mmCIF file with all atom_site columns, C-alpha atoms in Angstrom:
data_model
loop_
_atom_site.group_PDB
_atom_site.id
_atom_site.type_symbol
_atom_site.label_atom_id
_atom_site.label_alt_id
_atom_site.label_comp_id
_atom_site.label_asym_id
_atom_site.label_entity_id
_atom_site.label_seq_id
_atom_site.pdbx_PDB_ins_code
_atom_site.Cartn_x
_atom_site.Cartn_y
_atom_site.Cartn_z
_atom_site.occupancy
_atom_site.B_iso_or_equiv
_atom_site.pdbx_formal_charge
_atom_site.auth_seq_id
_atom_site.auth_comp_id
_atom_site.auth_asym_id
_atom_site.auth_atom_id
_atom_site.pdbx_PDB_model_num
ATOM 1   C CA . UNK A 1 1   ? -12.918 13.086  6.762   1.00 94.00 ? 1   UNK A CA 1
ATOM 2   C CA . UNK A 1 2   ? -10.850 9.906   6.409   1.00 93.00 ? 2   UNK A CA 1
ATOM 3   C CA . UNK A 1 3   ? -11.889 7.587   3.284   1.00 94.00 ? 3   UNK A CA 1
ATOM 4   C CA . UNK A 1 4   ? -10.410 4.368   2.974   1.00 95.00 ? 4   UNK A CA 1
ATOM 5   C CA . UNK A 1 5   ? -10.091 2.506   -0.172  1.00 95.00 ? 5   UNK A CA 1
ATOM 6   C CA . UNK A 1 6   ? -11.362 -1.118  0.329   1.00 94.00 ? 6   UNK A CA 1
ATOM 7   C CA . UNK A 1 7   ? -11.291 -2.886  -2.831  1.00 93.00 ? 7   UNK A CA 1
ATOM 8   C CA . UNK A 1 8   ? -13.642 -1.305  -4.968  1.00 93.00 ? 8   UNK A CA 1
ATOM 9   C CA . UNK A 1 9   ? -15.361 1.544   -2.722  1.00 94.00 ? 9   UNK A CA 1
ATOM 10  C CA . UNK A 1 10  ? -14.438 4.317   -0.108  1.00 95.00 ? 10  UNK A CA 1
ATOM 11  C CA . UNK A 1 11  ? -15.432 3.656   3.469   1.00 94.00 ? 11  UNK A CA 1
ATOM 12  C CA . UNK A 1 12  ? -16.197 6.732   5.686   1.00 92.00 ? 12  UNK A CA 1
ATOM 13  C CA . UNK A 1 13  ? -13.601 5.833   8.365   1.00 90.00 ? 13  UNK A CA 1
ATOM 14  C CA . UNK A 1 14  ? -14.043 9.835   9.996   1.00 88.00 ? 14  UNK A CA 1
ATOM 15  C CA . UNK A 1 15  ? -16.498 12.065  9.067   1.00 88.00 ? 15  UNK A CA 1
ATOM 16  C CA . UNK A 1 16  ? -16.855 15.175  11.045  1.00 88.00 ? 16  UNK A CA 1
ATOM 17  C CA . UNK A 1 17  ? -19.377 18.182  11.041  1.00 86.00 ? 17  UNK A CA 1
ATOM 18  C CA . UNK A 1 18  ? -22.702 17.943  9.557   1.00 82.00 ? 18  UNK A CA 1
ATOM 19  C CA . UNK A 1 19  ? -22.378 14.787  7.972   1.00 83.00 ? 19  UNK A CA 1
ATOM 20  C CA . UNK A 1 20  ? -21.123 13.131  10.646  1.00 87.00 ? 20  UNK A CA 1
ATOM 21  C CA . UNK A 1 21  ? -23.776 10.062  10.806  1.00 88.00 ? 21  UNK A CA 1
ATOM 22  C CA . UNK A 1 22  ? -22.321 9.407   7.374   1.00 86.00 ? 22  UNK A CA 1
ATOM 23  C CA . UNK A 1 23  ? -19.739 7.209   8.970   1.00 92.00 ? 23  UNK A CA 1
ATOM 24  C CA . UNK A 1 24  ? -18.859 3.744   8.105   1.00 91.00 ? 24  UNK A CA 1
ATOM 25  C CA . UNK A 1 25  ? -21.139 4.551   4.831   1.00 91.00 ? 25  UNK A CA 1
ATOM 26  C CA . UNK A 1 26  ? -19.233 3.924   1.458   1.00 93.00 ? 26  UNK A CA 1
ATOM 27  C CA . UNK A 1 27  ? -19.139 5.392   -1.943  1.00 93.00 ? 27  UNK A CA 1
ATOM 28  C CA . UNK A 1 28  ? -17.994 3.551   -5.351  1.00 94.00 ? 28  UNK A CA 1
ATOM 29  C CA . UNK A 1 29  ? -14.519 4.278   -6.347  1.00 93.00 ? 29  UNK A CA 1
ATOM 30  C CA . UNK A 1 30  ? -15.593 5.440   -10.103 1.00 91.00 ? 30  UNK A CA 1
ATOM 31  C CA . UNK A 1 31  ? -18.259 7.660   -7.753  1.00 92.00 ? 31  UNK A CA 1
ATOM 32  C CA . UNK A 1 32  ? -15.928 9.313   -5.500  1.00 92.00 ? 32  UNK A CA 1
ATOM 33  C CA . UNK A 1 33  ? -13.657 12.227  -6.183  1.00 94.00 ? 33  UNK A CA 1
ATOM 34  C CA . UNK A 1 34  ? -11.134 9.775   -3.579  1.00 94.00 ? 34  UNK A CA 1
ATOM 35  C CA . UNK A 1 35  ? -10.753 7.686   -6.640  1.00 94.00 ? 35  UNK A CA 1
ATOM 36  C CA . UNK A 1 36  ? -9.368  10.011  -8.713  1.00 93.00 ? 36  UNK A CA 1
ATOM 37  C CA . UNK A 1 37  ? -7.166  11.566  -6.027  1.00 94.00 ? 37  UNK A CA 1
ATOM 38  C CA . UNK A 1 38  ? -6.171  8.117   -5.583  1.00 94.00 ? 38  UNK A CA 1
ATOM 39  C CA . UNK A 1 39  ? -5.203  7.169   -8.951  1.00 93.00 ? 39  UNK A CA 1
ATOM 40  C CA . UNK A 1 40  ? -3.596  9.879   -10.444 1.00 93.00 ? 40  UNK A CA 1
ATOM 41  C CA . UNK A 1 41  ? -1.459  10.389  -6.204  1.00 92.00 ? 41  UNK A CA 1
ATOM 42  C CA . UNK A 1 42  ? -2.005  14.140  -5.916  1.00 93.00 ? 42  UNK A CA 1
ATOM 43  C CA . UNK A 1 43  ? -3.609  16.703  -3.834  1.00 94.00 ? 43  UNK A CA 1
ATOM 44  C CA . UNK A 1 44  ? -7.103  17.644  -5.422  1.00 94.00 ? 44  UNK A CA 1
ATOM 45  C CA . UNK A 1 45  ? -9.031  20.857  -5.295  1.00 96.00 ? 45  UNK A CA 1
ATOM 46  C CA . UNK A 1 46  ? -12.406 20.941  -6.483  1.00 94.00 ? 46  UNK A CA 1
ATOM 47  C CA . UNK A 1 47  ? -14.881 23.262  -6.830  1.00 95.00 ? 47  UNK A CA 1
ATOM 48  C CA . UNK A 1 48  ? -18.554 22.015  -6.588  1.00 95.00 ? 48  UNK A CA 1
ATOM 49  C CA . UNK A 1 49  ? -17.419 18.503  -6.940  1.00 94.00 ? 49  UNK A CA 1
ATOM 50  C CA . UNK A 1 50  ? -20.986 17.348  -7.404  1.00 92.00 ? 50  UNK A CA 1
ATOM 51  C CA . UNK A 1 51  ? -21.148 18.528  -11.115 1.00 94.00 ? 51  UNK A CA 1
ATOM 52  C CA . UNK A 1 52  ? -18.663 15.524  -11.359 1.00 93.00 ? 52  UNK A CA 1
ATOM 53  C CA . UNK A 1 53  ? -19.524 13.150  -8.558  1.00 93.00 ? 53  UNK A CA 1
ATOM 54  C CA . UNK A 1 54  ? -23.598 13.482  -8.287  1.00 91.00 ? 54  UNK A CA 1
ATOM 55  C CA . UNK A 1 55  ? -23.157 10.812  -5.993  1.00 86.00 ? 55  UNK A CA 1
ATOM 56  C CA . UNK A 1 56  ? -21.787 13.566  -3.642  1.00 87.00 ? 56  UNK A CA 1
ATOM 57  C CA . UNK A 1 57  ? -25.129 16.280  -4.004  1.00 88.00 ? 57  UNK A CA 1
ATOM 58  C CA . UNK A 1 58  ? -26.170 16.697  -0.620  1.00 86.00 ? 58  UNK A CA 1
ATOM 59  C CA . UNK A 1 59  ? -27.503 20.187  1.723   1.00 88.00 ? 59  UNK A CA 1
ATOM 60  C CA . UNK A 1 60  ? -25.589 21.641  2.573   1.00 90.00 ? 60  UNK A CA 1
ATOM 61  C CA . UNK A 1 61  ? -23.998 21.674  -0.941  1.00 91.00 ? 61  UNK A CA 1
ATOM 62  C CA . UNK A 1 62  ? -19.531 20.502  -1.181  1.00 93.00 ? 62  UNK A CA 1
ATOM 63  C CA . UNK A 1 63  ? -18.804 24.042  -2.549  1.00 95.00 ? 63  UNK A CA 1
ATOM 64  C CA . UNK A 1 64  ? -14.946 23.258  -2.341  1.00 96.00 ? 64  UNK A CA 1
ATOM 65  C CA . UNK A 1 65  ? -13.045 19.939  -1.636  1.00 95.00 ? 65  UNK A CA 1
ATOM 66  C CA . UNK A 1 66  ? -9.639  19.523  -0.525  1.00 96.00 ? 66  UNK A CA 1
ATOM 67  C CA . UNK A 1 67  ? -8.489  15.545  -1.501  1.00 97.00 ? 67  UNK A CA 1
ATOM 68  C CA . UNK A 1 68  ? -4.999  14.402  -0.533  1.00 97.00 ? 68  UNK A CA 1
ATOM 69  C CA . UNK A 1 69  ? -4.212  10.460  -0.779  1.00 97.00 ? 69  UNK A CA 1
ATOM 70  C CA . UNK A 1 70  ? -1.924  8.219   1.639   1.00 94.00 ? 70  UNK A CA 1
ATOM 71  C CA . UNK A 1 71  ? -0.086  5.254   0.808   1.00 91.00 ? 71  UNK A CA 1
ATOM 72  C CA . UNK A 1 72  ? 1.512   2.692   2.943   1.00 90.00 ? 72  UNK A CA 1
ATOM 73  C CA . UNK A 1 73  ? 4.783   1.438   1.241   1.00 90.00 ? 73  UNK A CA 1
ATOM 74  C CA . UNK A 1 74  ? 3.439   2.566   -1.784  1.00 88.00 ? 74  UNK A CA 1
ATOM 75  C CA . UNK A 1 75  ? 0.122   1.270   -2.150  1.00 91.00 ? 75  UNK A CA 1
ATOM 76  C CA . UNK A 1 76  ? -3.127  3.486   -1.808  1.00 91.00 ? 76  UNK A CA 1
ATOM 77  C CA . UNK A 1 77  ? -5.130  3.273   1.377   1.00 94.00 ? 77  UNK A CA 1
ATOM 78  C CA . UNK A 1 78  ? -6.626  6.188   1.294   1.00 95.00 ? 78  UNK A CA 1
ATOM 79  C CA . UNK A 1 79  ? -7.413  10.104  0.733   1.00 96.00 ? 79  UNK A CA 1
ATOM 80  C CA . UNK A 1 80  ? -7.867  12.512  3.927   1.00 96.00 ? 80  UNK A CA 1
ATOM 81  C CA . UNK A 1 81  ? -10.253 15.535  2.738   1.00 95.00 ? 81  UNK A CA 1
ATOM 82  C CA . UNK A 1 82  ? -11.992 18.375  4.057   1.00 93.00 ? 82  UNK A CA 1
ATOM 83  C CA . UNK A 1 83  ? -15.094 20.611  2.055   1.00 94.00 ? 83  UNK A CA 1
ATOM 84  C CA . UNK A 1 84  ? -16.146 24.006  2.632   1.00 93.00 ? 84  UNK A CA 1
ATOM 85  C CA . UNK A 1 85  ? -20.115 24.283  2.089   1.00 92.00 ? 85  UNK A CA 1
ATOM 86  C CA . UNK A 1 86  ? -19.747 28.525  1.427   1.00 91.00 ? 86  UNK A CA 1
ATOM 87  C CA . UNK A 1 87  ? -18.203 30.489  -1.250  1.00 91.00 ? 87  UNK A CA 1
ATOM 88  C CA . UNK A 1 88  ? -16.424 32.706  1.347   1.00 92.00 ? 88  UNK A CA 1
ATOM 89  C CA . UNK A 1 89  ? -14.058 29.599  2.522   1.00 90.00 ? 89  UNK A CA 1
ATOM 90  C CA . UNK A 1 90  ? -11.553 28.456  -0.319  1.00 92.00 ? 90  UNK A CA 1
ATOM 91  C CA . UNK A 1 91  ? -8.783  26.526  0.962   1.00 95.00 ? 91  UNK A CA 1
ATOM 92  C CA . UNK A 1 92  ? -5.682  27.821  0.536   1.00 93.00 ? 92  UNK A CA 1
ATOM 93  C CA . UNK A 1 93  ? -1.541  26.416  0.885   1.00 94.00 ? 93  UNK A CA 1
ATOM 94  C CA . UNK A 1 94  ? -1.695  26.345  4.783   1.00 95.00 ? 94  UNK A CA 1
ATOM 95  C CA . UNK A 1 95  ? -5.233  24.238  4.649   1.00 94.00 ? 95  UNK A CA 1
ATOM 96  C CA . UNK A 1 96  ? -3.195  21.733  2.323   1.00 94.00 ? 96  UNK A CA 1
ATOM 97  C CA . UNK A 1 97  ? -0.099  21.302  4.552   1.00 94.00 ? 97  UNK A CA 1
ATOM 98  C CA . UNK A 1 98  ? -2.235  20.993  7.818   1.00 94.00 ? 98  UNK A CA 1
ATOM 99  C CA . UNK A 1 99  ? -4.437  18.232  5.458   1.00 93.00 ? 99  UNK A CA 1
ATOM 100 C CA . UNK A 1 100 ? -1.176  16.625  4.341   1.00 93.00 ? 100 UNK A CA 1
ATOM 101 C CA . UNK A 1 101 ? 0.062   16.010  7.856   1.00 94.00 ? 101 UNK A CA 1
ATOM 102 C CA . UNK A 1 102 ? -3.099  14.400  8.669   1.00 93.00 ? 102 UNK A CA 1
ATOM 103 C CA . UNK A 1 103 ? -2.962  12.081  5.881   1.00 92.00 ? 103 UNK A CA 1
ATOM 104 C CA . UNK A 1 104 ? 0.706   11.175  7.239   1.00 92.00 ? 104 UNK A CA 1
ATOM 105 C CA . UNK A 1 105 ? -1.074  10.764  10.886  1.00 92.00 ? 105 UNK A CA 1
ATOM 106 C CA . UNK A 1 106 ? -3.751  8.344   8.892   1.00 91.00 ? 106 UNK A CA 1
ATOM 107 C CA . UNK A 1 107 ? -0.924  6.502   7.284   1.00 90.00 ? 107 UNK A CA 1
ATOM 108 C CA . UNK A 1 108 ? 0.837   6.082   10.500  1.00 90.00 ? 108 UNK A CA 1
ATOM 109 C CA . UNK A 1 109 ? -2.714  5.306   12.072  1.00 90.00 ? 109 UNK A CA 1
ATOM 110 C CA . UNK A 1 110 ? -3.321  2.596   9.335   1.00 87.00 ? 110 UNK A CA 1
ATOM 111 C CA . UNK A 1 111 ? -0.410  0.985   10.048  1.00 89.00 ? 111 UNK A CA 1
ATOM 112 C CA . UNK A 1 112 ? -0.917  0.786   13.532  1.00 92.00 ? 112 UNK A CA 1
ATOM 113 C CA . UNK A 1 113 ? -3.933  -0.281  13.293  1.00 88.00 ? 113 UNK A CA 1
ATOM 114 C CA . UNK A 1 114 ? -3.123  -3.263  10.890  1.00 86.00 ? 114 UNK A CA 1
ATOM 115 C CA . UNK A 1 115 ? 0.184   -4.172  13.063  1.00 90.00 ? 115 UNK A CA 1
ATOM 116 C CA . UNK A 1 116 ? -2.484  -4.508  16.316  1.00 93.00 ? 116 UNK A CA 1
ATOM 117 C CA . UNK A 1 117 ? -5.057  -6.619  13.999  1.00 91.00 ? 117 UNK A CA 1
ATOM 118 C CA . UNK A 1 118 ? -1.697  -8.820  13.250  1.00 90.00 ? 118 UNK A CA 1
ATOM 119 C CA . UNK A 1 119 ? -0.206  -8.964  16.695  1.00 92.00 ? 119 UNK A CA 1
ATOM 120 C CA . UNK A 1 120 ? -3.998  -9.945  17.932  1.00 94.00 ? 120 UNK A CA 1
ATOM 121 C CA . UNK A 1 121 ? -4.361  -12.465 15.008  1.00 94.00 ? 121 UNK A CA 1
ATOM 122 C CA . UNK A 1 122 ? -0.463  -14.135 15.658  1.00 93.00 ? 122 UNK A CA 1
ATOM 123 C CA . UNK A 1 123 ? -1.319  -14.326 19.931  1.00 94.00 ? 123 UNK A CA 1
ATOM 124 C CA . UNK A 1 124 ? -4.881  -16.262 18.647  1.00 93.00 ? 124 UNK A CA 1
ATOM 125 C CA . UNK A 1 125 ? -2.863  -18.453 16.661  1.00 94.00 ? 125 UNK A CA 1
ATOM 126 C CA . UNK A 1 126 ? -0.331  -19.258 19.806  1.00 93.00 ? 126 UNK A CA 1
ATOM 127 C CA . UNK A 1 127 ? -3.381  -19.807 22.174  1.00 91.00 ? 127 UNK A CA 1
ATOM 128 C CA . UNK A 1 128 ? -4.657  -22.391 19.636  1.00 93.00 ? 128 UNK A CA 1
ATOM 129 C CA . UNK A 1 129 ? -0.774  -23.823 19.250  1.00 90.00 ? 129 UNK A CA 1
ATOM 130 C CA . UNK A 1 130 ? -0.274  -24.442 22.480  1.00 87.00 ? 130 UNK A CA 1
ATOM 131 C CA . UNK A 1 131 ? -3.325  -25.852 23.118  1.00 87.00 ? 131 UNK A CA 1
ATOM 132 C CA . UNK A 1 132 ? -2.942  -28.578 20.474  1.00 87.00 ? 132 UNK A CA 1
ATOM 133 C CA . UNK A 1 133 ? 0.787   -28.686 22.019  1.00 84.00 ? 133 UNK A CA 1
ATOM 134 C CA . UNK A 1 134 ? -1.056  -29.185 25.552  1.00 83.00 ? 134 UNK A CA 1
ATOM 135 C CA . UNK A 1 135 ? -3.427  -31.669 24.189  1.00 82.00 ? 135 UNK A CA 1
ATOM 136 C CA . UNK A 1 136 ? -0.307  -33.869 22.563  1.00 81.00 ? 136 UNK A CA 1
ATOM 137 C CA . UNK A 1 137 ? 1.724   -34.086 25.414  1.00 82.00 ? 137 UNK A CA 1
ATOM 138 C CA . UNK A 1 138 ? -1.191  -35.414 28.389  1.00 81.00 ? 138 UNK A CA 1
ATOM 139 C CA . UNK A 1 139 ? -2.224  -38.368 26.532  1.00 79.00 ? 139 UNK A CA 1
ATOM 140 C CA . UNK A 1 140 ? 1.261   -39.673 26.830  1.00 80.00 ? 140 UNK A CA 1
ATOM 141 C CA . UNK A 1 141 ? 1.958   -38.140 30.074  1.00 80.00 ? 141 UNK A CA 1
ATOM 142 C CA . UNK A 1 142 ? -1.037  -39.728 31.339  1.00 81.00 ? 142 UNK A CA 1
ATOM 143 C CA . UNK A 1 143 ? 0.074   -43.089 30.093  1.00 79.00 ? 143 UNK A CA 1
ATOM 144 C CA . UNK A 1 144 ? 3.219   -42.826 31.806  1.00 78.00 ? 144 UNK A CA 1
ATOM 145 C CA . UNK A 1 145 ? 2.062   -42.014 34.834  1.00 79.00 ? 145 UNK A CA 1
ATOM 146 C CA . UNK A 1 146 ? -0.405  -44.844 34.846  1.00 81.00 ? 146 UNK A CA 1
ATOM 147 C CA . UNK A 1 147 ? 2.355   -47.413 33.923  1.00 79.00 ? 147 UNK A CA 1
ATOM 148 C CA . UNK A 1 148 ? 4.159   -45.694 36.735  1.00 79.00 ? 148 UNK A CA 1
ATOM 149 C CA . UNK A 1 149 ? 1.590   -46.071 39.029  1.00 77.00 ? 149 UNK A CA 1
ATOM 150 C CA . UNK A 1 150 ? 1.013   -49.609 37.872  1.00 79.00 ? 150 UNK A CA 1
ATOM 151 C CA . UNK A 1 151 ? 4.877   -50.454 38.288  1.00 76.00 ? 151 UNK A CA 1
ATOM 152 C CA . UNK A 1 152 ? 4.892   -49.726 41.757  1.00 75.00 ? 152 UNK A CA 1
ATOM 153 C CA . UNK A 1 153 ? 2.147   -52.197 42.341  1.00 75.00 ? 153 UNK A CA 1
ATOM 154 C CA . UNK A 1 154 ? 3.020   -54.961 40.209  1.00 74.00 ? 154 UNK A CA 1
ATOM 155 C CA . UNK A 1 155 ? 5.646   -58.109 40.445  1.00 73.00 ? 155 UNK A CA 1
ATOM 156 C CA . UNK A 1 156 ? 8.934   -58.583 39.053  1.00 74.00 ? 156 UNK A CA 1
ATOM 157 C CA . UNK A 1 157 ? 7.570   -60.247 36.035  1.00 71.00 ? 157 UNK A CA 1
ATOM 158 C CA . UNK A 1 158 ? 4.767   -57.528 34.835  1.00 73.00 ? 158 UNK A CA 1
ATOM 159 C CA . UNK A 1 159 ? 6.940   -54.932 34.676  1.00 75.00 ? 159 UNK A CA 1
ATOM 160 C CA . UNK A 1 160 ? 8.464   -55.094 31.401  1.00 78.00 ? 160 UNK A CA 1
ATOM 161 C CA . UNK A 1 161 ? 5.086   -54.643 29.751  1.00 78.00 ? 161 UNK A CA 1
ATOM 162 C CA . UNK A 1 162 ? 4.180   -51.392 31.538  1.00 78.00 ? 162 UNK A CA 1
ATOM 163 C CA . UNK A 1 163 ? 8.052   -50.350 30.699  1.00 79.00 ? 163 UNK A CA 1
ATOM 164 C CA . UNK A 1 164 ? 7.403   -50.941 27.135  1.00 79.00 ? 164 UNK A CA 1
ATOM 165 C CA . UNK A 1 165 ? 4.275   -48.324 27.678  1.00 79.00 ? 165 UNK A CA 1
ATOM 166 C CA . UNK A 1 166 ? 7.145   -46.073 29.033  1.00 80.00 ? 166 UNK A CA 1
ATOM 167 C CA . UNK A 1 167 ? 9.301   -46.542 26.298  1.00 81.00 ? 167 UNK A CA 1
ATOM 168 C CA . UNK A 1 168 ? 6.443   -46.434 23.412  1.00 81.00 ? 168 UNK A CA 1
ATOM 169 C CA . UNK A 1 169 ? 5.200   -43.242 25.040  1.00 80.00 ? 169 UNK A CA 1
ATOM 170 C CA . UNK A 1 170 ? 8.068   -41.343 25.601  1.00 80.00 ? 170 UNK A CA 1
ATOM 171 C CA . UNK A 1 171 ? 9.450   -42.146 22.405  1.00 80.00 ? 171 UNK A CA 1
ATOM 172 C CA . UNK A 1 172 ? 5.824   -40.126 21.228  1.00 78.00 ? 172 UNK A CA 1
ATOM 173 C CA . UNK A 1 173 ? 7.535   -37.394 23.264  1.00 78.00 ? 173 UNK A CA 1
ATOM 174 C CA . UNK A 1 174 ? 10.233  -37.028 21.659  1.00 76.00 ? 174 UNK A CA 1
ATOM 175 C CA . UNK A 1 175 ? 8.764   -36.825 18.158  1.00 77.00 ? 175 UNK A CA 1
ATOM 176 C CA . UNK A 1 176 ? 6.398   -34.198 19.357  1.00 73.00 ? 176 UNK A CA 1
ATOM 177 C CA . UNK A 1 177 ? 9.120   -32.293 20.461  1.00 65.00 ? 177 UNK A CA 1
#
C-alpha cells in the first residue's frame, strides 16, 4: 500500500489484496505505524503491529509489516508498506530494496502528480486572464469603431468630438497594455 501523510492522518492512496476496499480510508498519524516510520525517516519492521497500533486489528491479522517513508525535497509525504498475514512470510533484505524503489516511484509519482495539479491550476488562471484581458479591450474597441463608423457619416464640424472618443479610448488602450 501507499499512505500519504495529509496533515494530521494517513490516506490509503493504494491498497492492494484483501483490504483493497480500504482505499481512500485514513488512519490518525499517532494511530498508524506510518507515523512513526515517518518521524523517526527509516525503514520499519514490525511484527504484529496491532499490539501497538489496535487501530490496525483486522482478519486476516498484520503478522509482519514492512514501512519505508518518502520525502519530496525533504519533507514527508509518505510511507510505502507491505504486511504478510502468515508466520511463514517474513520479509527479508530483497523485500526492502524492491519496497524502497517503490517508495522512490511514489515520490516521483507525487511529484508528478502535484506538477499536473499546478500546470492545470496555472492554464485555469490564464483562461480567466485572458478573459478579463478580452473583456478590457472590446469596450474600447467597440467605442472606436462606433466613432469610426460615426465619422464616416458625419460633417466637417462633428468630427472632433467622435475623435476625442478615439483619442480617450485608445489612450485606455494603452494603459491596459
Amino acid at each position: 500500500g501507499i499512505s500519504l501523510l495529509e496533515g494530521d492522518v494517513f490516506r490509503w492512496e493504494a491498497v492492494a489484496g484483501v483490504f483493497a476496499s480500504y482505499r481512500d480510508g485514513t488512519m490518525p498519524r499517532a494511530a498508524s505505524p506510518c507515523g512513526v516510520c515517518i518521524d523517526q525517516n527509516v525503514t520499519q519492521l514490525m511484527h504484529l503491529p496491532d499490539r501497538h497500533f489496535p487501530a490496525l486489528r483486522a482478519e486476516p491479522r498484520f503478522v509482519e509489516a514492512l514501512l519505508i517513508p518518502f520525502q519530496v525535497h525533504g519533507r514527508p509525504v509518505g510511507t510505502v508498506w507491505i504486511v504478510s498475514h502468515t508466520d511463514e512470510r517474513k520479509f527479508a533484505r530483497e523485500d526492502e530494496r524492491v519496497v524502497r524503489r517503490l517508495a522512490q516511484f511514489a515520490s516521483a509519482g507525487w511529484q508528478l502528480w502535484n506538477a499536473l495539479e499546478a500546470a492545470q491550476e496555472a492554464n485555469h488562471r490564464k483562461d480567466e486572464f485572458l478573459a478579463m484581458v478580452g473583456h478590457e479591450l472590446r469596450s474600447p474597441l467597440a467605442a472606436i469603431r462606433n466613432a469610426t463608423h460615426i465619422l464616416q457619416g458625419l460633417d466637417k464640424a462633428g468630427h472632433a468630438t467622435v475623435l476625442n472618443v478615439v483619442a480617450r479610448q485608445s489612450r485606455h488602450l494603452v494603459r491596459i497594455a
